[in-house]
Coordinates of C-alpha atoms in Angstrom, one line a residue:
X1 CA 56.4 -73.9 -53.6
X2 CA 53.5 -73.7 -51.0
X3 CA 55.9 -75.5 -48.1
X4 CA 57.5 -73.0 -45.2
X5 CA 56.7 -70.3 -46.5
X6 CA 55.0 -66.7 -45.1
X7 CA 52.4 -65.2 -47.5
X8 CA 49.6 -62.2 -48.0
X9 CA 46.1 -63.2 -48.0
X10 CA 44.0 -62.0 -50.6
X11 CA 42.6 -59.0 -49.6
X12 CA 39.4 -57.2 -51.4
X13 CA 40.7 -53.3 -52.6
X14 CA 43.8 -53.3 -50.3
X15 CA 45.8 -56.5 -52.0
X16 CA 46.1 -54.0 -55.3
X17 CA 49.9 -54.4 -57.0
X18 CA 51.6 -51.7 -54.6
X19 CA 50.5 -53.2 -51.5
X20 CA 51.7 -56.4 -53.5
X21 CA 54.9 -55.6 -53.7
X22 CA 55.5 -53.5 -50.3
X23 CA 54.7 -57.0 -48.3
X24 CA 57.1 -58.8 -51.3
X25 CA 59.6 -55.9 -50.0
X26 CA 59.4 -56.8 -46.6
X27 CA 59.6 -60.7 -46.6
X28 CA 56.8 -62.0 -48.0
X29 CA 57.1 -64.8 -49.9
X30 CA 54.3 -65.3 -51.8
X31 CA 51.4 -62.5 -52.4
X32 CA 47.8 -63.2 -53.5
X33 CA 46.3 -61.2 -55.4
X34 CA 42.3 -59.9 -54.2
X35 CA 39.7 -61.7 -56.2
X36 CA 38.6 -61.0 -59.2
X37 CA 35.2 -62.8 -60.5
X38 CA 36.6 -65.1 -63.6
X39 CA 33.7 -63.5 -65.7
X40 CA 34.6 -59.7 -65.3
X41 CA 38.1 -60.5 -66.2
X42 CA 36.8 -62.4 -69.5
X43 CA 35.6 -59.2 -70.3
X44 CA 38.6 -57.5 -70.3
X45 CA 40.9 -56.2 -72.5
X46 CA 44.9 -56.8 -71.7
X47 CA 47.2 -54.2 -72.6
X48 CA 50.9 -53.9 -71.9
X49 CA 51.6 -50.5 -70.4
X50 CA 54.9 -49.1 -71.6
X51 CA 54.4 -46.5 -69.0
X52 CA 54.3 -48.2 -65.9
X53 CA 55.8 -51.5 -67.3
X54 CA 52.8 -53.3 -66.3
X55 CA 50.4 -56.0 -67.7
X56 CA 46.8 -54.2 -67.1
X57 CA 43.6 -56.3 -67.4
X58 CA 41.1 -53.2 -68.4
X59 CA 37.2 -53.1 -67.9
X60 CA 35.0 -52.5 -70.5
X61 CA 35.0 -48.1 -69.0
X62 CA 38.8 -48.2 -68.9
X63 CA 38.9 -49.4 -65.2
X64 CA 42.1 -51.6 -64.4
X65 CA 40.9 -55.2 -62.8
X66 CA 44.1 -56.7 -62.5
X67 CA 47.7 -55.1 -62.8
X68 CA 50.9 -56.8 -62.3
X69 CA 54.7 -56.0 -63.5
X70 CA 58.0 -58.5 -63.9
X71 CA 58.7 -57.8 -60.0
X72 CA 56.2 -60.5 -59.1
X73 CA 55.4 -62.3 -61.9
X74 CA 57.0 -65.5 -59.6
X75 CA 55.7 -64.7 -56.6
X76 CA 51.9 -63.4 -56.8
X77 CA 48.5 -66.2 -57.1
X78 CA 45.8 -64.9 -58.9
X79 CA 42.8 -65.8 -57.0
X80 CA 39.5 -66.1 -58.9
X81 CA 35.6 -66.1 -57.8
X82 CA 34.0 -68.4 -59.7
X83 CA 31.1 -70.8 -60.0
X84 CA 31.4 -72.5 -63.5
X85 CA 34.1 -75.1 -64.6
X86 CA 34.4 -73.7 -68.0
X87 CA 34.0 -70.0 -67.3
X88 CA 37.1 -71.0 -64.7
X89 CA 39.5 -72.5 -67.4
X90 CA 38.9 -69.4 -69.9
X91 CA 40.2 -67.3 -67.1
X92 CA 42.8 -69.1 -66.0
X93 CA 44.4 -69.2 -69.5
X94 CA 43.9 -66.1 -70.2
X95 CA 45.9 -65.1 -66.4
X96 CA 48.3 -67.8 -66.4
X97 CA 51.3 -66.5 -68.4
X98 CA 52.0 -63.4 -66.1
X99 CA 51.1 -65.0 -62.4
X100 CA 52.9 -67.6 -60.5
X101 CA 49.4 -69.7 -59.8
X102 CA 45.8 -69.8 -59.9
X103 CA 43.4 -69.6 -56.9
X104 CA 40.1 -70.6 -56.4
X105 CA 38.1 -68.4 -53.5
X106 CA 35.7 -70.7 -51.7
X107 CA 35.8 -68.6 -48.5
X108 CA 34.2 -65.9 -49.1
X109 CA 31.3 -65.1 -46.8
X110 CA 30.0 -61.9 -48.7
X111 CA 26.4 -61.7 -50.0
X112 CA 28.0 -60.9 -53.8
X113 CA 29.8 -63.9 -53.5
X114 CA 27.0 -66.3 -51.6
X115 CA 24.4 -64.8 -54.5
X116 CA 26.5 -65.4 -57.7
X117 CA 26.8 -69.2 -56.1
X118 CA 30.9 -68.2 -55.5
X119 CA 33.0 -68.3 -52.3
X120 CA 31.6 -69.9 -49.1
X121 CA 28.6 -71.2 -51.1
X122 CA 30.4 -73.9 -52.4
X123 CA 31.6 -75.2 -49.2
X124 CA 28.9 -77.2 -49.4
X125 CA 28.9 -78.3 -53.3
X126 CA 31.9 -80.7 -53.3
X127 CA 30.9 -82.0 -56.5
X128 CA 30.9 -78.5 -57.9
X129 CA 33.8 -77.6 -56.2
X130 CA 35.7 -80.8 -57.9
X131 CA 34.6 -80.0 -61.5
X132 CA 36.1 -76.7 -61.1
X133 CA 39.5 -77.5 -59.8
X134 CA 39.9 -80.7 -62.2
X135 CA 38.5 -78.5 -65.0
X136 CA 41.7 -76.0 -63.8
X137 CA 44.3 -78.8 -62.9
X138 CA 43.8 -80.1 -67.1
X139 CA 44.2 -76.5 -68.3
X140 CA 46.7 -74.7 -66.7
X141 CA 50.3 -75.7 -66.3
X142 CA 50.7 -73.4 -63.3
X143 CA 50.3 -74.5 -59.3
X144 CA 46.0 -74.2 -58.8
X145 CA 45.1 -73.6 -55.4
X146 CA 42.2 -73.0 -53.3
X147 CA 41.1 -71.3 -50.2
X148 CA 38.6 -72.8 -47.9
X149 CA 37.0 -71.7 -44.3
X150 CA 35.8 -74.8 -42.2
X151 CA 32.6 -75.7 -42.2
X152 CA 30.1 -75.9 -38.8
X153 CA 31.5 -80.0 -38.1
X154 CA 34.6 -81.6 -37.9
X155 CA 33.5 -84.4 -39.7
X156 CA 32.5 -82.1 -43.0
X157 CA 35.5 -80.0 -42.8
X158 CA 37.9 -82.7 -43.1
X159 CA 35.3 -84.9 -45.1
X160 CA 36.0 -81.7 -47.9
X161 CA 39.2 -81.5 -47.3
X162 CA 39.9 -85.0 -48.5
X163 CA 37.6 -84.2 -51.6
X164 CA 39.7 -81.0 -52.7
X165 CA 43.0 -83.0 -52.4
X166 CA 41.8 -85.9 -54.9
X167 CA 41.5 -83.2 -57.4
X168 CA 45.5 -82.0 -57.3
X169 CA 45.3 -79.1 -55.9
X170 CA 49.0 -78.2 -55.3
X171 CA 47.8 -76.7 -51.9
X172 CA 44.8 -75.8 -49.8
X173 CA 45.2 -72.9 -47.9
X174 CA 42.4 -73.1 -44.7
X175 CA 40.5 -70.3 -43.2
X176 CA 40.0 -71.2 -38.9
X177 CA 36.6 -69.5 -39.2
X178 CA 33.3 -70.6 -40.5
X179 CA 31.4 -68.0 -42.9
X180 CA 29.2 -66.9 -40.0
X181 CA 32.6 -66.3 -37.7
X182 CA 33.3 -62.8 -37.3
X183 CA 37.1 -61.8 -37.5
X184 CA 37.3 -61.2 -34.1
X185 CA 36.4 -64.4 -32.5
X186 CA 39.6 -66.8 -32.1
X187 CA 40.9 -68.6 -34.8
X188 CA 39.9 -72.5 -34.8
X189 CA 43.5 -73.9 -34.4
X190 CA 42.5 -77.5 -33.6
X191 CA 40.8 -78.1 -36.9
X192 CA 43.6 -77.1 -38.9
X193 CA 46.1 -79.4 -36.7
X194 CA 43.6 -82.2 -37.6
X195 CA 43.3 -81.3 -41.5
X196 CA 46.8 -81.3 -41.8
X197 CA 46.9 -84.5 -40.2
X198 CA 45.4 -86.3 -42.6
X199 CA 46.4 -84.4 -45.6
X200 CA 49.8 -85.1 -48.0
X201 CA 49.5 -81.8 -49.7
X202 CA 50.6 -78.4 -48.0
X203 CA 48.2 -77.2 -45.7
X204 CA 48.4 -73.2 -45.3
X205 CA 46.9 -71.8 -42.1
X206 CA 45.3 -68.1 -42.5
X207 CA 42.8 -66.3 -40.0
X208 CA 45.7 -65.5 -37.3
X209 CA 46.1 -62.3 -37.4
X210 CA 44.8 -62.1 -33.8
X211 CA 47.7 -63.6 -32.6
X212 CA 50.6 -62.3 -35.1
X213 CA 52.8 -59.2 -34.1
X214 CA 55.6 -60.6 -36.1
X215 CA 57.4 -62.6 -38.1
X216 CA 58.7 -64.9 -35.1
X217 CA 55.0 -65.2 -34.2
X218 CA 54.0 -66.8 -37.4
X219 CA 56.9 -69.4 -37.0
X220 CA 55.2 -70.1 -33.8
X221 CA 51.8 -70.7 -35.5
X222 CA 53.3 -72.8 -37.9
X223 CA 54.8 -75.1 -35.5
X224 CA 51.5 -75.1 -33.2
X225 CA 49.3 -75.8 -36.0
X226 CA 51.5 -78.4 -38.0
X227 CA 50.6 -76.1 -41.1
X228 CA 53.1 -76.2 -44.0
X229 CA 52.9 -72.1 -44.1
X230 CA 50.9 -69.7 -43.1
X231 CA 48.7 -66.9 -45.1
X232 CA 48.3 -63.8 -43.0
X233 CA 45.6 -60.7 -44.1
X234 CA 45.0 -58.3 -41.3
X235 CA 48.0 -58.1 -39.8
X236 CA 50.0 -57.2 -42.3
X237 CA 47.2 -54.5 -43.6
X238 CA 47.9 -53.2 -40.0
X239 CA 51.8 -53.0 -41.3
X240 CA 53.0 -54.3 -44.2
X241 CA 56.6 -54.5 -42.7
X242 CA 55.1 -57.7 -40.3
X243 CA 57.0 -60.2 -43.1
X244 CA 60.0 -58.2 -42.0
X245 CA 62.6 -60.3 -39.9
X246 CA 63.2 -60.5 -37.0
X247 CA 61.1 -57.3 -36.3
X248 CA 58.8 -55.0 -38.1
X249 CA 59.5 -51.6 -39.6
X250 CA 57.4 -48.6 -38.1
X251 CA 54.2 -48.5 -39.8
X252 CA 55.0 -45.1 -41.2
X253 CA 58.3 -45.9 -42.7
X254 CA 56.4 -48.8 -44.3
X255 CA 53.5 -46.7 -45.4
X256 CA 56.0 -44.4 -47.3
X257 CA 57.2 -47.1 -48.7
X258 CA 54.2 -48.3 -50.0
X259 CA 52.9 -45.2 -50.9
X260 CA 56.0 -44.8 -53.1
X261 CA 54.6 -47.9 -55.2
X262 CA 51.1 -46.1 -55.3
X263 CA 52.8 -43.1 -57.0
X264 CA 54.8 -45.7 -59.2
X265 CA 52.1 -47.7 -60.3
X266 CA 49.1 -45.2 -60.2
X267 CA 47.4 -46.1 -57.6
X268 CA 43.7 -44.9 -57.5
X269 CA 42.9 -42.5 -54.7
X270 CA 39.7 -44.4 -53.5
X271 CA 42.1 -47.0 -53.1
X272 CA 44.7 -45.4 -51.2
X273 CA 42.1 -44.0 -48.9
X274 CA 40.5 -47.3 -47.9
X275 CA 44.0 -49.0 -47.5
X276 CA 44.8 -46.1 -45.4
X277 CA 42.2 -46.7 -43.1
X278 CA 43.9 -49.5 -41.2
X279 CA 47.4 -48.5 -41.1
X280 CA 47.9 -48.4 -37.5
X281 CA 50.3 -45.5 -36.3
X282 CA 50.9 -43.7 -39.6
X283 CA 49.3 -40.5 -38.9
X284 CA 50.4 -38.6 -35.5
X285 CA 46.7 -38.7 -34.2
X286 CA 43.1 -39.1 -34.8
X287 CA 42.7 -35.6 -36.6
X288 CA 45.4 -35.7 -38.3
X289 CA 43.9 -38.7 -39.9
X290 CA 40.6 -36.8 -40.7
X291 CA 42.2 -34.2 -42.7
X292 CA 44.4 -35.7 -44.7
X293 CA 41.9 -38.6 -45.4
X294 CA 39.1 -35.9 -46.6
X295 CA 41.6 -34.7 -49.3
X296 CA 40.6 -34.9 -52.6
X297 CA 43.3 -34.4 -54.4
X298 CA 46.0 -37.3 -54.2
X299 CA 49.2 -35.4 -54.0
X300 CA 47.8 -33.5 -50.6
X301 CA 47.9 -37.1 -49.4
X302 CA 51.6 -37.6 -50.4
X303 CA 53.0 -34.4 -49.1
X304 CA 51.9 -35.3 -46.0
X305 CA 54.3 -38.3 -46.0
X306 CA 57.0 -36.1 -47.3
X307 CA 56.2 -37.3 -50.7
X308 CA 55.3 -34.5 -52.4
X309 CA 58.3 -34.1 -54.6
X310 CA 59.1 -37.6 -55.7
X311 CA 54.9 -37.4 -56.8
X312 CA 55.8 -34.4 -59.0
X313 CA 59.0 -35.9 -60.6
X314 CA 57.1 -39.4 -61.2
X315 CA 54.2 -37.4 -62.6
X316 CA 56.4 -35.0 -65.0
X317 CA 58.3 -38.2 -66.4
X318 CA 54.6 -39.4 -67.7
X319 CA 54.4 -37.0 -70.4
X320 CA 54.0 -39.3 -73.0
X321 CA 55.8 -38.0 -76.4
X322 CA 53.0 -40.2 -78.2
X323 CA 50.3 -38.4 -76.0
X324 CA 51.6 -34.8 -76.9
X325 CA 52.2 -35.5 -80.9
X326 CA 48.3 -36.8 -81.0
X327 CA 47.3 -33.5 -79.0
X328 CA 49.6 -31.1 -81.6
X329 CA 47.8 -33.1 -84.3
X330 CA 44.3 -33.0 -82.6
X331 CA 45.0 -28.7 -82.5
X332 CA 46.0 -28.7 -85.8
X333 CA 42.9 -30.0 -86.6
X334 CA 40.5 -27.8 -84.8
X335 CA 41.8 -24.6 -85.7
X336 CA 41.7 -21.7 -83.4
X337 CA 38.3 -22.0 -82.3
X338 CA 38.5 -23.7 -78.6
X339 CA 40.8 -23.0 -75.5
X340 CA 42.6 -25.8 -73.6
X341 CA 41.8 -26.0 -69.9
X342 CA 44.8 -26.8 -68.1
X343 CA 44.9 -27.8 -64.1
X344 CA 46.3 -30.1 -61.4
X345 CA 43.7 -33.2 -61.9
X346 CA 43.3 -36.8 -62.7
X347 CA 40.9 -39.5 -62.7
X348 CA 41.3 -40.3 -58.9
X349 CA 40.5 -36.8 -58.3
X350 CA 36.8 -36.9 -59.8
X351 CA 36.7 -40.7 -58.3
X352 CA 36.1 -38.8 -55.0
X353 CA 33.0 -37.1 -56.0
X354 CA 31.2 -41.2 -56.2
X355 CA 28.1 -40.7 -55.1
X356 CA 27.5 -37.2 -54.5
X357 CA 27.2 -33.9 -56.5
X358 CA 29.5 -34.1 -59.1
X359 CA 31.5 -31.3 -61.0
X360 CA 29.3 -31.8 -64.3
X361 CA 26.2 -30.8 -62.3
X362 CA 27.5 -28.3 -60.2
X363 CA 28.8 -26.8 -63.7
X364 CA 25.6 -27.5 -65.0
X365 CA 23.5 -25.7 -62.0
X366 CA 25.7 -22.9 -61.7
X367 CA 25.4 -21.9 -65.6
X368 CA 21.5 -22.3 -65.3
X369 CA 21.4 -20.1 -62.3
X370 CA 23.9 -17.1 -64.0
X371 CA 21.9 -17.0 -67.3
X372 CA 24.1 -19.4 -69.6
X373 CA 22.5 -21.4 -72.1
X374 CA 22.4 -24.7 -71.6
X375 CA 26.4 -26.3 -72.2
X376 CA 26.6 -29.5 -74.5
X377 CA 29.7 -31.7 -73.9
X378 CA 31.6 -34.1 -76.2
X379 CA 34.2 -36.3 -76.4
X380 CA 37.6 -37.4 -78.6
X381 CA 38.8 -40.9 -78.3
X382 CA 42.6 -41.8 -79.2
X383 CA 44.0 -45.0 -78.5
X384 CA 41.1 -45.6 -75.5
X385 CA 42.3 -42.5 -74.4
X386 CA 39.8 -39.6 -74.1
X387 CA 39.4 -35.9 -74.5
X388 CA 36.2 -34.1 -73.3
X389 CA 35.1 -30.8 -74.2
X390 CA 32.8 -28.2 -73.4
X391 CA 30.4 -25.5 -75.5
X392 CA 29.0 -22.8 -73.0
X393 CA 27.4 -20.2 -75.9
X394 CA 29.8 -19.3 -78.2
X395 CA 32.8 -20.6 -76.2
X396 CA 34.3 -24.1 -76.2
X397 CA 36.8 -25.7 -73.9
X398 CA 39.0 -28.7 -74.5
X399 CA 40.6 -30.9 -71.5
X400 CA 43.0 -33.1 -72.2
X401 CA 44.5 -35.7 -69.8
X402 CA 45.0 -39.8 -69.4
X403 CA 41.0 -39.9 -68.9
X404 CA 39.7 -44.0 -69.9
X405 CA 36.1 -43.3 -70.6
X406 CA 34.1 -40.8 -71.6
X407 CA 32.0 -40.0 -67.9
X408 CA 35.6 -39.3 -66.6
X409 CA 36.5 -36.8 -69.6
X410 CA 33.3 -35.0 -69.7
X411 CA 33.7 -34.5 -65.9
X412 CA 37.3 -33.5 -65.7
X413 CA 36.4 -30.8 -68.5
X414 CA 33.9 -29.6 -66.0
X415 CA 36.2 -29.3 -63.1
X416 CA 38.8 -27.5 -64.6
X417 CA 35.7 -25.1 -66.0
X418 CA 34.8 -24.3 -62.6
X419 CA 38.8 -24.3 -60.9
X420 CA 39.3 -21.3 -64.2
X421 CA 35.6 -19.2 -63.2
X422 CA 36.5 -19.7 -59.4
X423 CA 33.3 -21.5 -59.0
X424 CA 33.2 -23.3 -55.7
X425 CA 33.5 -27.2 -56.0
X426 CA 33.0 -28.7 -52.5
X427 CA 33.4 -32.4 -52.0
X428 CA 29.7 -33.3 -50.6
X429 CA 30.7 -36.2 -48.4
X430 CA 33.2 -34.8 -46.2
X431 CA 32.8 -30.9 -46.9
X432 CA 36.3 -30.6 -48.4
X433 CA 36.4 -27.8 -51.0
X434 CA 39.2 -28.0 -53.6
X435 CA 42.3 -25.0 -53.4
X436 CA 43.3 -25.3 -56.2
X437 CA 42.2 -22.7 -58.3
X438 CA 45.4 -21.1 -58.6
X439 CA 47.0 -24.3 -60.2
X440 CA 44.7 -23.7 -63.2
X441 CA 45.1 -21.9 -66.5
X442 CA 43.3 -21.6 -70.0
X443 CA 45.4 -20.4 -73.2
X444 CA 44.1 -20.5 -76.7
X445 CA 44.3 -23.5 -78.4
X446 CA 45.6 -24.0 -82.2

């Protein structure tokens, strides 16, 4: 499974089921998944989403931390952070039945990682490190992996390597960096031509992306190195077509592509953003970047990659007929007595206001400041999915939409308040101001 074989590194926010299954498009043949810390996803809730015909892993405020669909079910490794045996094994059972493998991160060089005692810290806990992936190996009937980065001698890197393999591991992919190496310094390709060496499992070389510009180039890696595959992360966020043989796609045809996925599969527009960021060549310059980046409404960001349309058609497919009986029922039950916002938004949209002013306050200030009393807000769960509404005097508003948490409700109420009263909503960070106060109507509810 892990021999001769070209696969995505995990990648923290950009290795999100989309960006999965764009690389899965273009040649890869096996993705892994970013890491997710073993005790957040114990936490979770899994749901099966008839929508997007998806397994979702939901957060305790609705978040998703893991998504996956049938598409890849044989082809993506969950890779875990994690620093206790047992915490390890409840995860991995509870992941197993819709992922190909299980991954242990012990790379890692981040201070989240190095503080919680996860990723590069135990490079140096071999014991640890074996209770783990023996604790793993006697639970879970699927391939259990791990990813390493060498350490600062020969000697202990291949000294670890040796104690990883007694556990078996089905492979040990091998990071040509230490912690403290930056990405930009050369990839150690001695070391792993020594590890694999002296190793009988598959050794999987990752840190190359220096020195890939294609899928002939990896072959070449594979063949200099000795490595039984190789793991690539940067290079193919630079363009996910660099699986493709013999030649990569333009990074723009292969951002479409993947944007497509982010449309199907609801991809959240913080995310988009930040994978965005290193897509080399898909904007026509440097401001054209800027503008459509600052955008903080998702489907501005699609029309620029001529997407506009097949966003609209996804997005009117999505009306539930569950979702629209429950709101009949729920104005049935309130009477006449509140008036339904209505307006172009979604949770991505408010996502963009992290951090800054958000529409809640600038409602908030706004109605001080014009001689309103002071609003009270409220919310209506259905089937964890909320409703949040708005008093202002003798006036209340109802906003209804696929909102996972109550925060996200109240605030989307808010917006479309202010879209309605034409009351300026300007995104603090970059100095964006929404347009779409035209989109936006109010009728009478009942």
């Amino acid at each position: 499974m892990f021999s001769g074989k070209y696969i995505l590194s995990p990648m923290v926010r950009v290795g999100g089921l989309p960006f999965r299954l764009t690389c899965l498009d273009y040649g890869a043949d096996l993705v892994y998944a970013e890491e997710v810390i073993a005790q957040r996803l114990l936490k979770c809730t899994k749901i099966l989403n008839e929508t997007l015909d998806t397994v979702d892993f939901l957060d305790e405020d609705g978040g998703v931390c893991f998504r996956t669909t049938s598409k890849e079910s044989d082809k993506v490794i969950f890779q875990m952070g994690v620093s206790d045996p047992d915490v390890a094994a409840q995860a991995a059972q509870m992941i197993e039945p819709y992922v190909a493998g299980i991954d242990v991160n012990m790379g890692c060089p981040k201070d989240y990682s190095i503080k919680g005692n996860m990723g590069a810290a135990l490079l140096t806990q071999p014991e640890l490190i074996k209770k783990i992936l023996c604790k793993l190996i006697s639970v879970c009937s699927k391939p259990v992996t791990c990813k390493i980065r060498i350490l600062e001698s020969e000697e202990e890197t291949l000294s670890l390597c040796k104690e990883i393999e007694s556990t078996g591991v089905a492979a040990l992919a091998v990071h040509g960096r230490t912690r403290f190496t930056r990405s930009s310094h050369p990839c150690n390709y001695d070391i792993i031509q020594k590890i694999k060496s002296i190793m009988s499992i598959p050794v999987i070389l990752n840190g190359a992306s220096l020195d890939i510009n294609n899928r002939s180039d990896m072959t070449e890696m594979i063949k200099k190195t000795g490595a039984d595959s190789i793991m690539i992360a940067r290079a193919a966020w630079y363009n996910p077509s660099i699986f493709r043989d013999p030649e990569p796609v333009s990074v723009r045809e292969a951002v479409q592509k993947f944007m497509k996925y982010c449309i199907d599969y609801e991809c959240p527009l913080h995310i988009l953003k930040y994978t965005m960021g290193k897509f080399r060549g898909a904007f026509k310059d440097n401001q054209s970047s800027l503008e459509v980046t600052r955008h903080i409404e998702t489907r501005l960001i699609y029309n620029y990659f001529g997407l506009g349309d097949y966003y609209n058609e996804v997005a009117s497919k999505r009306t539930s007929d569950i979702q629209e009986e429950f709101q009949k029922k729920k104005r049935q039950k309130l009477g006449e007595d509140y008036k339904i916002l209505q307006a172009e938004i979604t949770p991505t949209i408010l996502q963009s206001f992290r951090g800054m002013i958000a529409p809640r306050q600038i409602l908030n200030q706004w109605l001080e400041a014009n001689g309103f009393s002071k609003p009270k807000y409220w919310t209506t769960e259905h089937n964890k999915i909320f409703t949040g509404y708005l008093q202002i005097d003798n006036d209340t508003y109802a906003m209804e939409g696929n909102f996972k948490n109550k925060k996200t409700a109240t605030q989307a109420v808010s917006y479309a308040y202010c879209l309605k009263h034409h009351i300026e909503l300007r995104h603090y960070k970059t100095g964006a101001r929404t347009l779409s106060q035209s989109n936006c109507q109010c009728k009478n509810g009942g």
